[in-house]
């Protein structure tokens, strides 16, 4: 895939700004001051024969790309925590990019305490994003998330158990700055069990699809942050150029991919026709081989 250079990013960013300016000052104000705060809760039903009836109506909440520190502060994150808890998740997953610039962020107990308040009886899990590894944040992120009772899935997996039934939750390292290893993450996994893969970058789905994985949850794209009528998104980062937002069924494979637009912004503090979002996935057993 083509790597995004600083020059190409600035060119695309300038195009975004010019496009919004052309739509008027009110649009610019809306994109900076209003839409970034309009959180959308998207609910998805996942029905597969590999899901045990014991997990019917089991709720997984995914949040991603908070980018705390860049036009998204701890007070906003605390409100997000409250919203997630109100949705009563069974399981919480975070798919990367917690803070925007780890080497410049003012690390304190407020963030750890907010993360710790997230409640899910079957656990809280996370994977690294490129911003988490960037800026020497790898060890600091691991320390903070562990203190907040989040379990890291870095080329590894865990077994979620209920009423003697199980499914697999796996995760890989960040594609851009980490060392992802799908085979290692699924080592000794029963391929007949329902399996969910957490991967920050969505475009790795074309590789994940070659493995016995049913669902991949990703972020990274921000949905492009800025979309225009009849044009769509103007820019997405490397490894989020093919799969940008929403659900995709990977052709000729069992894998379904869900890409979150995420919460925060990066590089430019705008969202236009691309609201921040969290996902609530409700599992259901099914006799068909299709996602509902």
PDB file of C-alpha atoms in Angstrom:
ATOM      1  CA  UNK A   1       0.000   0.000   0.000  1.00  0.00           C
ATOM      2  CA  UNK A   2       1.164   3.524  -0.691  1.00  0.00           C
ATOM      3  CA  UNK A   3       2.729   5.166   2.356  1.00  0.00           C
ATOM      4  CA  UNK A   4       1.374   8.581   3.268  1.00  0.00           C
ATOM      5  CA  UNK A   5       4.141  11.184   3.267  1.00  0.00           C
ATOM      6  CA  UNK A   6       4.053  14.484   5.106  1.00  0.00           C
ATOM      7  CA  UNK A   7       3.805  16.286   1.756  1.00  0.00           C
ATOM      8  CA  UNK A   8       0.842  14.206   0.550  1.00  0.00           C
ATOM      9  CA  UNK A   9      -0.925  14.566   3.897  1.00  0.00           C
ATOM     10  CA  UNK A  10      -0.577  18.369   3.839  1.00  0.00           C
ATOM     11  CA  UNK A  11      -1.845  18.411   0.268  1.00  0.00           C
ATOM     12  CA  UNK A  12      -4.912  16.358   1.171  1.00  0.00           C
ATOM     13  CA  UNK A  13      -5.499  18.318   4.365  1.00  0.00           C
ATOM     14  CA  UNK A  14      -5.344  21.592   2.468  1.00  0.00           C
ATOM     15  CA  UNK A  15      -7.869  20.201   0.024  1.00  0.00           C
ATOM     16  CA  UNK A  16     -10.176  19.364   2.914  1.00  0.00           C
ATOM     17  CA  UNK A  17      -9.911  22.853   4.342  1.00  0.00           C
ATOM     18  CA  UNK A  18     -10.522  24.498   0.999  1.00  0.00           C
ATOM     19  CA  UNK A  19     -13.533  22.298   0.424  1.00  0.00           C
ATOM     20  CA  UNK A  20     -15.060  23.228   3.766  1.00  0.00           C
ATOM     21  CA  UNK A  21     -14.265  26.884   3.273  1.00  0.00           C
ATOM     22  CA  UNK A  22     -16.044  26.713  -0.055  1.00  0.00           C
ATOM     23  CA  UNK A  23     -19.145  25.486   1.738  1.00  0.00           C
ATOM     24  CA  UNK A  24     -19.129  28.551   3.976  1.00  0.00           C
ATOM     25  CA  UNK A  25     -18.003  29.776   7.383  1.00  0.00           C
ATOM     26  CA  UNK A  26     -20.928  28.101   9.100  1.00  0.00           C
ATOM     27  CA  UNK A  27     -19.769  24.743   7.795  1.00  0.00           C
ATOM     28  CA  UNK A  28     -16.266  25.371   9.086  1.00  0.00           C
ATOM     29  CA  UNK A  29     -17.624  26.208  12.542  1.00  0.00           C
ATOM     30  CA  UNK A  30     -19.859  23.139  12.531  1.00  0.00           C
ATOM     31  CA  UNK A  31     -16.962  20.866  11.512  1.00  0.00           C
ATOM     32  CA  UNK A  32     -14.715  22.168  14.286  1.00  0.00           C
ATOM     33  CA  UNK A  33     -17.049  23.025  17.164  1.00  0.00           C
ATOM     34  CA  UNK A  34     -20.170  20.878  16.799  1.00  0.00           C
ATOM     35  CA  UNK A  35     -19.875  17.573  14.927  1.00  0.00           C
ATOM     36  CA  UNK A  36     -16.779  16.320  16.817  1.00  0.00           C
ATOM     37  CA  UNK A  37     -18.999  16.216  19.927  1.00  0.00           C
ATOM     38  CA  UNK A  38     -22.019  14.468  18.358  1.00  0.00           C
ATOM     39  CA  UNK A  39     -21.385  10.925  19.546  1.00  0.00           C
ATOM     40  CA  UNK A  40     -23.284   8.251  17.642  1.00  0.00           C
ATOM     41  CA  UNK A  41     -24.043   4.821  19.117  1.00  0.00           C
ATOM     42  CA  UNK A  42     -24.217   2.211  16.373  1.00  0.00           C
ATOM     43  CA  UNK A  43     -25.806  -1.123  17.241  1.00  0.00           C
ATOM     44  CA  UNK A  44     -25.002  -4.232  15.206  1.00  0.00           C
ATOM     45  CA  UNK A  45     -26.354  -7.777  15.472  1.00  0.00           C
ATOM     46  CA  UNK A  46     -23.867 -10.551  14.768  1.00  0.00           C
ATOM     47  CA  UNK A  47     -25.556 -13.899  14.179  1.00  0.00           C
ATOM     48  CA  UNK A  48     -23.534 -16.996  13.303  1.00  0.00           C
ATOM     49  CA  UNK A  49     -23.877 -20.740  13.797  1.00  0.00           C
ATOM     50  CA  UNK A  50     -20.524 -20.751  15.612  1.00  0.00           C
ATOM     51  CA  UNK A  51     -21.957 -18.556  18.372  1.00  0.00           C
ATOM     52  CA  UNK A  52     -23.289 -20.640  21.244  1.00  0.00           C
ATOM     53  CA  UNK A  53     -26.843 -19.928  22.504  1.00  0.00           C
ATOM     54  CA  UNK A  54     -25.176 -19.194  25.849  1.00  0.00           C
ATOM     55  CA  UNK A  55     -23.963 -15.942  24.275  1.00  0.00           C
ATOM     56  CA  UNK A  56     -27.325 -14.808  22.899  1.00  0.00           C
ATOM     57  CA  UNK A  57     -27.635 -11.045  23.475  1.00  0.00           C
ATOM     58  CA  UNK A  58     -24.056 -10.883  24.741  1.00  0.00           C
ATOM     59  CA  UNK A  59     -23.029  -7.240  24.282  1.00  0.00           C
ATOM     60  CA  UNK A  60     -19.561  -6.191  23.136  1.00  0.00           C
ATOM     61  CA  UNK A  61     -18.810  -2.468  23.099  1.00  0.00           C
ATOM     62  CA  UNK A  62     -15.964  -1.196  20.938  1.00  0.00           C
ATOM     63  CA  UNK A  63     -14.456   2.253  21.277  1.00  0.00           C
ATOM     64  CA  UNK A  64     -11.448   3.447  19.336  1.00  0.00           C
ATOM     65  CA  UNK A  65      -9.142   6.336  18.463  1.00  0.00           C
ATOM     66  CA  UNK A  66      -9.858   8.682  21.338  1.00  0.00           C
ATOM     67  CA  UNK A  67      -6.666  10.665  20.618  1.00  0.00           C
ATOM     68  CA  UNK A  68      -6.849  12.326  24.014  1.00  0.00           C
ATOM     69  CA  UNK A  69      -4.771  15.494  24.091  1.00  0.00           C
ATOM     70  CA  UNK A  70      -5.631  16.700  20.588  1.00  0.00           C
ATOM     71  CA  UNK A  71      -8.932  18.593  20.873  1.00  0.00           C
ATOM     72  CA  UNK A  72     -10.315  15.818  23.071  1.00  0.00           C
ATOM     73  CA  UNK A  73      -9.758  16.201  26.792  1.00  0.00           C
ATOM     74  CA  UNK A  74     -10.123  14.064  29.888  1.00  0.00           C
ATOM     75  CA  UNK A  75     -13.497  15.606  30.763  1.00  0.00           C
ATOM     76  CA  UNK A  76     -14.904  14.506  27.426  1.00  0.00           C
ATOM     77  CA  UNK A  77     -13.445  11.060  27.945  1.00  0.00           C
ATOM     78  CA  UNK A  78     -15.070  10.812  31.368  1.00  0.00           C
ATOM     79  CA  UNK A  79     -18.428  11.495  29.704  1.00  0.00           C
ATOM     80  CA  UNK A  80     -17.692   8.728  27.212  1.00  0.00           C
ATOM     81  CA  UNK A  81     -16.958   6.335  30.068  1.00  0.00           C
ATOM     82  CA  UNK A  82     -20.306   7.168  31.637  1.00  0.00           C
ATOM     83  CA  UNK A  83     -22.098   6.597  28.322  1.00  0.00           C
ATOM     84  CA  UNK A  84     -20.444   3.221  27.766  1.00  0.00           C
ATOM     85  CA  UNK A  85     -21.344   2.052  31.260  1.00  0.00           C
ATOM     86  CA  UNK A  86     -24.960   3.130  30.727  1.00  0.00           C
ATOM     87  CA  UNK A  87     -25.098   0.741  27.749  1.00  0.00           C
ATOM     88  CA  UNK A  88     -24.307  -2.171  30.103  1.00  0.00           C
ATOM     89  CA  UNK A  89     -21.671  -4.031  28.084  1.00  0.00           C
ATOM     90  CA  UNK A  90     -20.718  -7.604  28.845  1.00  0.00           C
ATOM     91  CA  UNK A  91     -17.316  -7.039  27.275  1.00  0.00           C
ATOM     92  CA  UNK A  92     -15.400  -3.875  26.343  1.00  0.00           C
ATOM     93  CA  UNK A  93     -12.725  -3.653  23.648  1.00  0.00           C
ATOM     94  CA  UNK A  94     -10.511  -0.711  22.726  1.00  0.00           C
ATOM     95  CA  UNK A  95      -8.916  -0.820  19.281  1.00  0.00           C
ATOM     96  CA  UNK A  96      -6.052   1.624  19.685  1.00  0.00           C
ATOM     97  CA  UNK A  97      -4.804   5.225  19.736  1.00  0.00           C
ATOM     98  CA  UNK A  98      -5.610   6.280  23.286  1.00  0.00           C
ATOM     99  CA  UNK A  99      -3.703   9.565  23.365  1.00  0.00           C
ATOM    100  CA  UNK A 100      -2.540  11.531  20.355  1.00  0.00           C
ATOM    101  CA  UNK A 101       1.103  12.188  21.297  1.00  0.00           C
ATOM    102  CA  UNK A 102       2.274  10.009  24.205  1.00  0.00           C
ATOM    103  CA  UNK A 103       5.624  11.815  24.550  1.00  0.00           C
ATOM    104  CA  UNK A 104       3.870  15.162  25.102  1.00  0.00           C
ATOM    105  CA  UNK A 105       0.837  14.043  27.056  1.00  0.00           C
ATOM    106  CA  UNK A 106       0.536  15.058  30.719  1.00  0.00           C
ATOM    107  CA  UNK A 107       0.151  11.576  32.186  1.00  0.00           C
ATOM    108  CA  UNK A 108      -1.665  11.542  35.517  1.00  0.00           C
ATOM    109  CA  UNK A 109      -4.116   9.452  37.509  1.00  0.00           C
ATOM    110  CA  UNK A 110      -7.177  11.097  35.949  1.00  0.00           C
ATOM    111  CA  UNK A 111      -6.894   9.022  32.780  1.00  0.00           C
ATOM    112  CA  UNK A 112      -6.172   5.788  34.633  1.00  0.00           C
ATOM    113  CA  UNK A 113      -9.097   6.397  36.994  1.00  0.00           C
ATOM    114  CA  UNK A 114     -11.459   7.088  34.093  1.00  0.00           C
ATOM    115  CA  UNK A 115     -10.402   3.903  32.305  1.00  0.00           C
ATOM    116  CA  UNK A 116     -10.743   1.934  35.527  1.00  0.00           C
ATOM    117  CA  UNK A 117     -14.371   3.063  35.903  1.00  0.00           C
ATOM    118  CA  UNK A 118     -15.354   1.233  32.728  1.00  0.00           C
ATOM    119  CA  UNK A 119     -17.271  -1.838  33.843  1.00  0.00           C
ATOM    120  CA  UNK A 120     -17.813  -5.124  31.995  1.00  0.00           C
ATOM    121  CA  UNK A 121     -18.306  -8.477  33.760  1.00  0.00           C
ATOM    122  CA  UNK A 122     -16.422 -10.449  31.088  1.00  0.00           C
ATOM    123  CA  UNK A 123     -13.457  -8.106  30.984  1.00  0.00           C
ATOM    124  CA  UNK A 124     -11.817  -5.207  29.166  1.00  0.00           C
ATOM    125  CA  UNK A 125      -9.308  -5.754  26.363  1.00  0.00           C
ATOM    126  CA  UNK A 126      -7.197  -3.596  24.055  1.00  0.00           C
ATOM    127  CA  UNK A 127      -4.682  -3.554  21.221  1.00  0.00           C
ATOM    128  CA  UNK A 128      -2.012  -1.040  20.266  1.00  0.00           C
ATOM    129  CA  UNK A 129      -2.585   1.619  17.616  1.00  0.00           C
ATOM    130  CA  UNK A 130       0.129   3.461  15.724  1.00  0.00           C
ATOM    131  CA  UNK A 131      -0.116   6.519  17.986  1.00  0.00           C
ATOM    132  CA  UNK A 132       0.257   4.276  21.040  1.00  0.00           C
ATOM    133  CA  UNK A 133       3.631   2.989  19.842  1.00  0.00           C
ATOM    134  CA  UNK A 134       4.598   6.378  18.437  1.00  0.00           C
ATOM    135  CA  UNK A 135       6.251   8.980  20.636  1.00  0.00           C
ATOM    136  CA  UNK A 136       7.786   6.335  22.913  1.00  0.00           C
ATOM    137  CA  UNK A 137       4.361   5.477  24.283  1.00  0.00           C
ATOM    138  CA  UNK A 138       4.551   1.676  24.129  1.00  0.00           C
ATOM    139  CA  UNK A 139       5.531   0.997  27.737  1.00  0.00           C
ATOM    140  CA  UNK A 140       3.539   3.887  29.200  1.00  0.00           C
ATOM    141  CA  UNK A 141       0.333   2.787  27.488  1.00  0.00           C
ATOM    142  CA  UNK A 142       0.822  -0.763  28.726  1.00  0.00           C
ATOM    143  CA  UNK A 143       1.343   0.496  32.279  1.00  0.00           C
ATOM    144  CA  UNK A 144      -1.743   2.726  32.251  1.00  0.00           C
ATOM    145  CA  UNK A 145      -4.038   0.150  30.676  1.00  0.00           C
ATOM    146  CA  UNK A 146      -2.898  -2.603  33.014  1.00  0.00           C
ATOM    147  CA  UNK A 147      -3.498  -0.326  36.003  1.00  0.00           C
ATOM    148  CA  UNK A 148      -7.023   0.270  34.675  1.00  0.00           C
ATOM    149  CA  UNK A 149      -7.718  -3.501  34.453  1.00  0.00           C
ATOM    150  CA  UNK A 150      -7.457  -3.715  30.664  1.00  0.00           C
ATOM    151  CA  UNK A 151      -5.784  -6.827  29.241  1.00  0.00           C
ATOM    152  CA  UNK A 152      -3.494  -6.356  26.256  1.00  0.00           C
ATOM    153  CA  UNK A 153      -3.929  -8.697  23.293  1.00  0.00           C
ATOM    154  CA  UNK A 154      -0.623  -8.284  21.481  1.00  0.00           C
ATOM    155  CA  UNK A 155      -0.387 -11.218  19.087  1.00  0.00           C
ATOM    156  CA  UNK A 156      -2.311 -13.234  21.638  1.00  0.00           C
ATOM    157  CA  UNK A 157      -5.818 -14.362  22.505  1.00  0.00           C
ATOM    158  CA  UNK A 158      -8.096 -15.071  25.418  1.00  0.00           C
ATOM    159  CA  UNK A 159     -11.050 -17.401  25.880  1.00  0.00           C
ATOM    160  CA  UNK A 160     -14.373 -15.856  26.897  1.00  0.00           C
ATOM    161  CA  UNK A 161     -16.406 -18.411  28.826  1.00  0.00           C
ATOM    162  CA  UNK A 162     -20.071 -18.484  29.838  1.00  0.00           C
ATOM    163  CA  UNK A 163     -22.126 -21.480  30.989  1.00  0.00           C
ATOM    164  CA  UNK A 164     -19.346 -23.849  29.923  1.00  0.00           C
ATOM    165  CA  UNK A 165     -19.415 -22.400  26.378  1.00  0.00           C
ATOM    166  CA  UNK A 166     -16.603 -20.375  24.813  1.00  0.00           C
ATOM    167  CA  UNK A 167     -15.534 -17.986  22.102  1.00  0.00           C
ATOM    168  CA  UNK A 168     -12.126 -16.599  21.181  1.00  0.00           C
ATOM    169  CA  UNK A 169     -11.071 -12.966  21.440  1.00  0.00           C
ATOM    170  CA  UNK A 170      -7.725 -12.352  19.741  1.00  0.00           C
ATOM    171  CA  UNK A 171      -5.646  -9.290  18.965  1.00  0.00           C
ATOM    172  CA  UNK A 172      -2.591  -8.360  16.932  1.00  0.00           C
ATOM    173  CA  UNK A 173       0.052  -5.695  17.331  1.00  0.00           C
ATOM    174  CA  UNK A 174      -0.193  -2.461  15.371  1.00  0.00           C
ATOM    175  CA  UNK A 175       0.520  -2.877  11.666  1.00  0.00           C
ATOM    176  CA  UNK A 176       2.324   0.445  11.129  1.00  0.00           C
ATOM    177  CA  UNK A 177       4.751   0.556  14.055  1.00  0.00           C
ATOM    178  CA  UNK A 178       4.381  -2.824  15.734  1.00  0.00           C
ATOM    179  CA  UNK A 179       5.091  -6.419  14.805  1.00  0.00           C
ATOM    180  CA  UNK A 180       1.746  -8.062  14.051  1.00  0.00           C
ATOM    181  CA  UNK A 181       1.676 -11.851  13.960  1.00  0.00           C
ATOM    182  CA  UNK A 182      -1.718 -13.349  13.185  1.00  0.00           C
ATOM    183  CA  UNK A 183      -0.506 -16.931  13.440  1.00  0.00           C
ATOM    184  CA  UNK A 184       0.869 -16.322  16.915  1.00  0.00           C
ATOM    185  CA  UNK A 185      -2.321 -14.622  18.048  1.00  0.00           C
ATOM    186  CA  UNK A 186      -4.332 -17.713  17.078  1.00  0.00           C
ATOM    187  CA  UNK A 187      -1.876 -20.330  18.264  1.00  0.00           C
ATOM    188  CA  UNK A 188      -3.651 -23.485  19.496  1.00  0.00           C
ATOM    189  CA  UNK A 189      -7.093 -21.937  18.907  1.00  0.00           C
ATOM    190  CA  UNK A 190      -9.921 -24.320  18.040  1.00  0.00           C
ATOM    191  CA  UNK A 191     -10.938 -23.164  14.520  1.00  0.00           C
ATOM    192  CA  UNK A 192     -14.523 -24.275  15.129  1.00  0.00           C
ATOM    193  CA  UNK A 193     -15.048 -21.689  17.865  1.00  0.00           C
ATOM    194  CA  UNK A 194     -16.490 -18.256  17.109  1.00  0.00           C
ATOM    195  CA  UNK A 195     -13.457 -15.955  16.860  1.00  0.00           C
ATOM    196  CA  UNK A 196     -13.167 -12.166  17.023  1.00  0.00           C
ATOM    197  CA  UNK A 197      -9.939 -10.401  16.027  1.00  0.00           C
ATOM    198  CA  UNK A 198      -8.986  -6.914  17.253  1.00  0.00           C
ATOM    199  CA  UNK A 199      -6.708  -5.085  14.809  1.00  0.00           C
ATOM    200  CA  UNK A 200      -6.167  -1.336  14.784  1.00  0.00           C
ATOM    201  CA  UNK A 201      -5.722  -1.041  11.019  1.00  0.00           C
ATOM    202  CA  UNK A 202      -8.674  -2.339   8.977  1.00  0.00           C
ATOM    203  CA  UNK A 203      -6.895  -3.151   5.713  1.00  0.00           C
ATOM    204  CA  UNK A 204      -5.079  -6.060   7.352  1.00  0.00           C
ATOM    205  CA  UNK A 205      -8.438  -7.839   7.020  1.00  0.00           C
ATOM    206  CA  UNK A 206      -7.367  -9.189   3.644  1.00  0.00           C
ATOM    207  CA  UNK A 207      -4.667 -11.154   5.462  1.00  0.00           C
ATOM    208  CA  UNK A 208      -6.757 -11.996   8.538  1.00  0.00           C
ATOM    209  CA  UNK A 209      -9.367 -13.483   6.179  1.00  0.00           C
ATOM    210  CA  UNK A 210      -6.981 -16.334   5.402  1.00  0.00           C
ATOM    211  CA  UNK A 211      -7.279 -17.503   9.023  1.00  0.00           C
ATOM    212  CA  UNK A 212     -10.255 -19.001  10.910  1.00  0.00           C
ATOM    213  CA  UNK A 213     -11.596 -15.647  12.103  1.00  0.00           C
ATOM    214  CA  UNK A 214     -15.266 -14.699  11.939  1.00  0.00           C
ATOM    215  CA  UNK A 215     -15.208 -11.008  12.831  1.00  0.00           C
ATOM    216  CA  UNK A 216     -12.524  -8.312  12.810  1.00  0.00           C
ATOM    217  CA  UNK A 217     -13.001  -5.062  14.746  1.00  0.00           C
ATOM    218  CA  UNK A 218     -10.836  -2.105  13.712  1.00  0.00           C
ATOM    219  CA  UNK A 219     -10.488   1.659  13.874  1.00  0.00           C
ATOM    220  CA  UNK A 220      -7.655   3.880  12.581  1.00  0.00           C
ATOM    221  CA  UNK A 221      -9.520   5.383   9.620  1.00  0.00           C
ATOM    222  CA  UNK A 222     -11.582   7.972  11.527  1.00  0.00           C
ATOM    223  CA  UNK A 223     -13.978   7.466   8.634  1.00  0.00           C
ATOM    224  CA  UNK A 224     -11.859  10.047   6.867  1.00  0.00           C
ATOM    225  CA  UNK A 225     -12.927  12.724   9.431  1.00  0.00           C
ATOM    226  CA  UNK A 226     -14.126  14.932   6.569  1.00  0.00           C
ATOM    227  CA  UNK A 227     -16.602  13.688   3.978  1.00  0.00           C
ATOM    228  CA  UNK A 228     -18.292  15.693   1.274  1.00  0.00           C
ATOM    229  CA  UNK A 229     -21.622  15.056  -0.484  1.00  0.00           C
ATOM    230  CA  UNK A 230     -21.232  13.049  -3.714  1.00  0.00           C
ATOM    231  CA  UNK A 231     -17.474  12.759  -3.051  1.00  0.00           C
ATOM    232  CA  UNK A 232     -17.127  10.866   0.193  1.00  0.00           C
ATOM    233  CA  UNK A 233     -14.049  10.885   2.384  1.00  0.00           C
ATOM    234  CA  UNK A 234     -11.130  12.993   1.216  1.00  0.00           C
ATOM    235  CA  UNK A 235      -8.336  11.235   3.071  1.00  0.00           C
ATOM    236  CA  UNK A 236      -7.653   8.143   5.154  1.00  0.00           C
ATOM    237  CA  UNK A 237      -4.284   6.999   6.542  1.00  0.00           C
ATOM    238  CA  UNK A 238      -2.213   4.094   5.260  1.00  0.00           C
ATOM    239  CA  UNK A 239      -3.768   0.698   5.989  1.00  0.00           C
ATOM    240  CA  UNK A 240      -7.223   2.293   6.072  1.00  0.00           C
ATOM    241  CA  UNK A 241      -7.500   3.125   2.393  1.00  0.00           C
ATOM    242  CA  UNK A 242      -9.561   0.151   1.279  1.00  0.00           C
ATOM    243  CA  UNK A 243     -11.866  -0.257   4.277  1.00  0.00           C
ATOM    244  CA  UNK A 244     -12.952   3.098   5.695  1.00  0.00           C
ATOM    245  CA  UNK A 245     -16.071   2.744   7.842  1.00  0.00           C
ATOM    246  CA  UNK A 246     -18.919   0.395   8.604  1.00  0.00           C
ATOM    247  CA  UNK A 247     -19.256  -3.293   7.802  1.00  0.00           C
ATOM    248  CA  UNK A 248     -17.577  -5.244   5.029  1.00  0.00           C
ATOM    249  CA  UNK A 249     -17.907  -8.893   4.072  1.00  0.00           C
ATOM    250  CA  UNK A 250     -14.531 -10.036   2.754  1.00  0.00           C
ATOM    251  CA  UNK A 251     -15.227 -11.791  -0.594  1.00  0.00           C
ATOM    252  CA  UNK A 252     -14.797 -15.579  -0.702  1.00  0.00           C
ATOM    253  CA  UNK A 253     -14.058 -15.730   3.015  1.00  0.00           C
ATOM    254  CA  UNK A 254     -16.015 -16.117   6.252  1.00  0.00           C
ATOM    255  CA  UNK A 255     -14.631 -12.872   7.685  1.00  0.00           C
ATOM    256  CA  UNK A 256     -16.772  -9.810   8.338  1.00  0.00           C
ATOM    257  CA  UNK A 257     -14.996  -6.558   9.139  1.00  0.00           C
ATOM    258  CA  UNK A 258     -16.374  -3.656  11.181  1.00  0.00           C
ATOM    259  CA  UNK A 259     -14.505  -0.348  10.989  1.00  0.00           C
ATOM    260  CA  UNK A 260     -15.185   2.325  13.593  1.00  0.00           C
ATOM    261  CA  UNK A 261     -14.926   6.027  12.797  1.00  0.00           C
ATOM    262  CA  UNK A 262     -13.548   6.408  16.312  1.00  0.00           C
ATOM    263  CA  UNK A 263     -13.987   9.142  18.880  1.00  0.00           C
ATOM    264  CA  UNK A 264     -11.350  11.851  18.537  1.00  0.00           C
ATOM    265  CA  UNK A 265      -9.549  13.607  15.726  1.00  0.00           C
ATOM    266  CA  UNK A 266      -5.914  13.841  14.730  1.00  0.00           C
ATOM    267  CA  UNK A 267      -3.762  16.237  12.705  1.00  0.00           C
ATOM    268  CA  UNK A 268      -6.793  18.431  11.988  1.00  0.00           C
ATOM    269  CA  UNK A 269      -9.539  19.085  14.588  1.00  0.00           C
ATOM    270  CA  UNK A 270     -12.489  18.629  12.235  1.00  0.00           C
ATOM    271  CA  UNK A 271     -15.272  16.180  11.514  1.00  0.00           C
ATOM    272  CA  UNK A 272     -17.778  16.774   8.749  1.00  0.00           C
ATOM    273  CA  UNK A 273     -20.514  14.303   7.802  1.00  0.00           C
ATOM    274  CA  UNK A 274     -18.462  11.813   9.821  1.00  0.00           C
ATOM    275  CA  UNK A 275     -19.672  11.770  13.430  1.00  0.00           C
ATOM    276  CA  UNK A 276     -17.648  10.093  16.183  1.00  0.00           C
ATOM    277  CA  UNK A 277     -19.026   6.718  17.163  1.00  0.00           C
ATOM    278  CA  UNK A 278     -18.948   3.700  19.411  1.00  0.00           C
ATOM    279  CA  UNK A 279     -20.291   0.282  18.455  1.00  0.00           C
ATOM    280  CA  UNK A 280     -22.484  -2.102  20.398  1.00  0.00           C
ATOM    281  CA  UNK A 281     -22.357  -5.635  18.979  1.00  0.00           C
ATOM    282  CA  UNK A 282     -25.044  -8.066  20.120  1.00  0.00           C
ATOM    283  CA  UNK A 283     -24.178 -11.713  19.583  1.00  0.00           C
ATOM    284  CA  UNK A 284     -26.747 -14.309  18.635  1.00  0.00           C
ATOM    285  CA  UNK A 285     -26.606 -17.943  17.680  1.00  0.00           C
ATOM    286  CA  UNK A 286     -27.927 -18.737  14.208  1.00  0.00           C
ATOM    287  CA  UNK A 287     -28.495 -21.771  12.008  1.00  0.00           C
ATOM    288  CA  UNK A 288     -27.425 -19.793   8.938  1.00  0.00           C
ATOM    289  CA  UNK A 289     -23.926 -18.881   7.928  1.00  0.00           C
ATOM    290  CA  UNK A 290     -24.715 -15.229   7.391  1.00  0.00           C
ATOM    291  CA  UNK A 291     -24.295 -12.172   9.539  1.00  0.00           C
ATOM    292  CA  UNK A 292     -27.666 -10.595  10.202  1.00  0.00           C
TER     293      UNK A 292
END
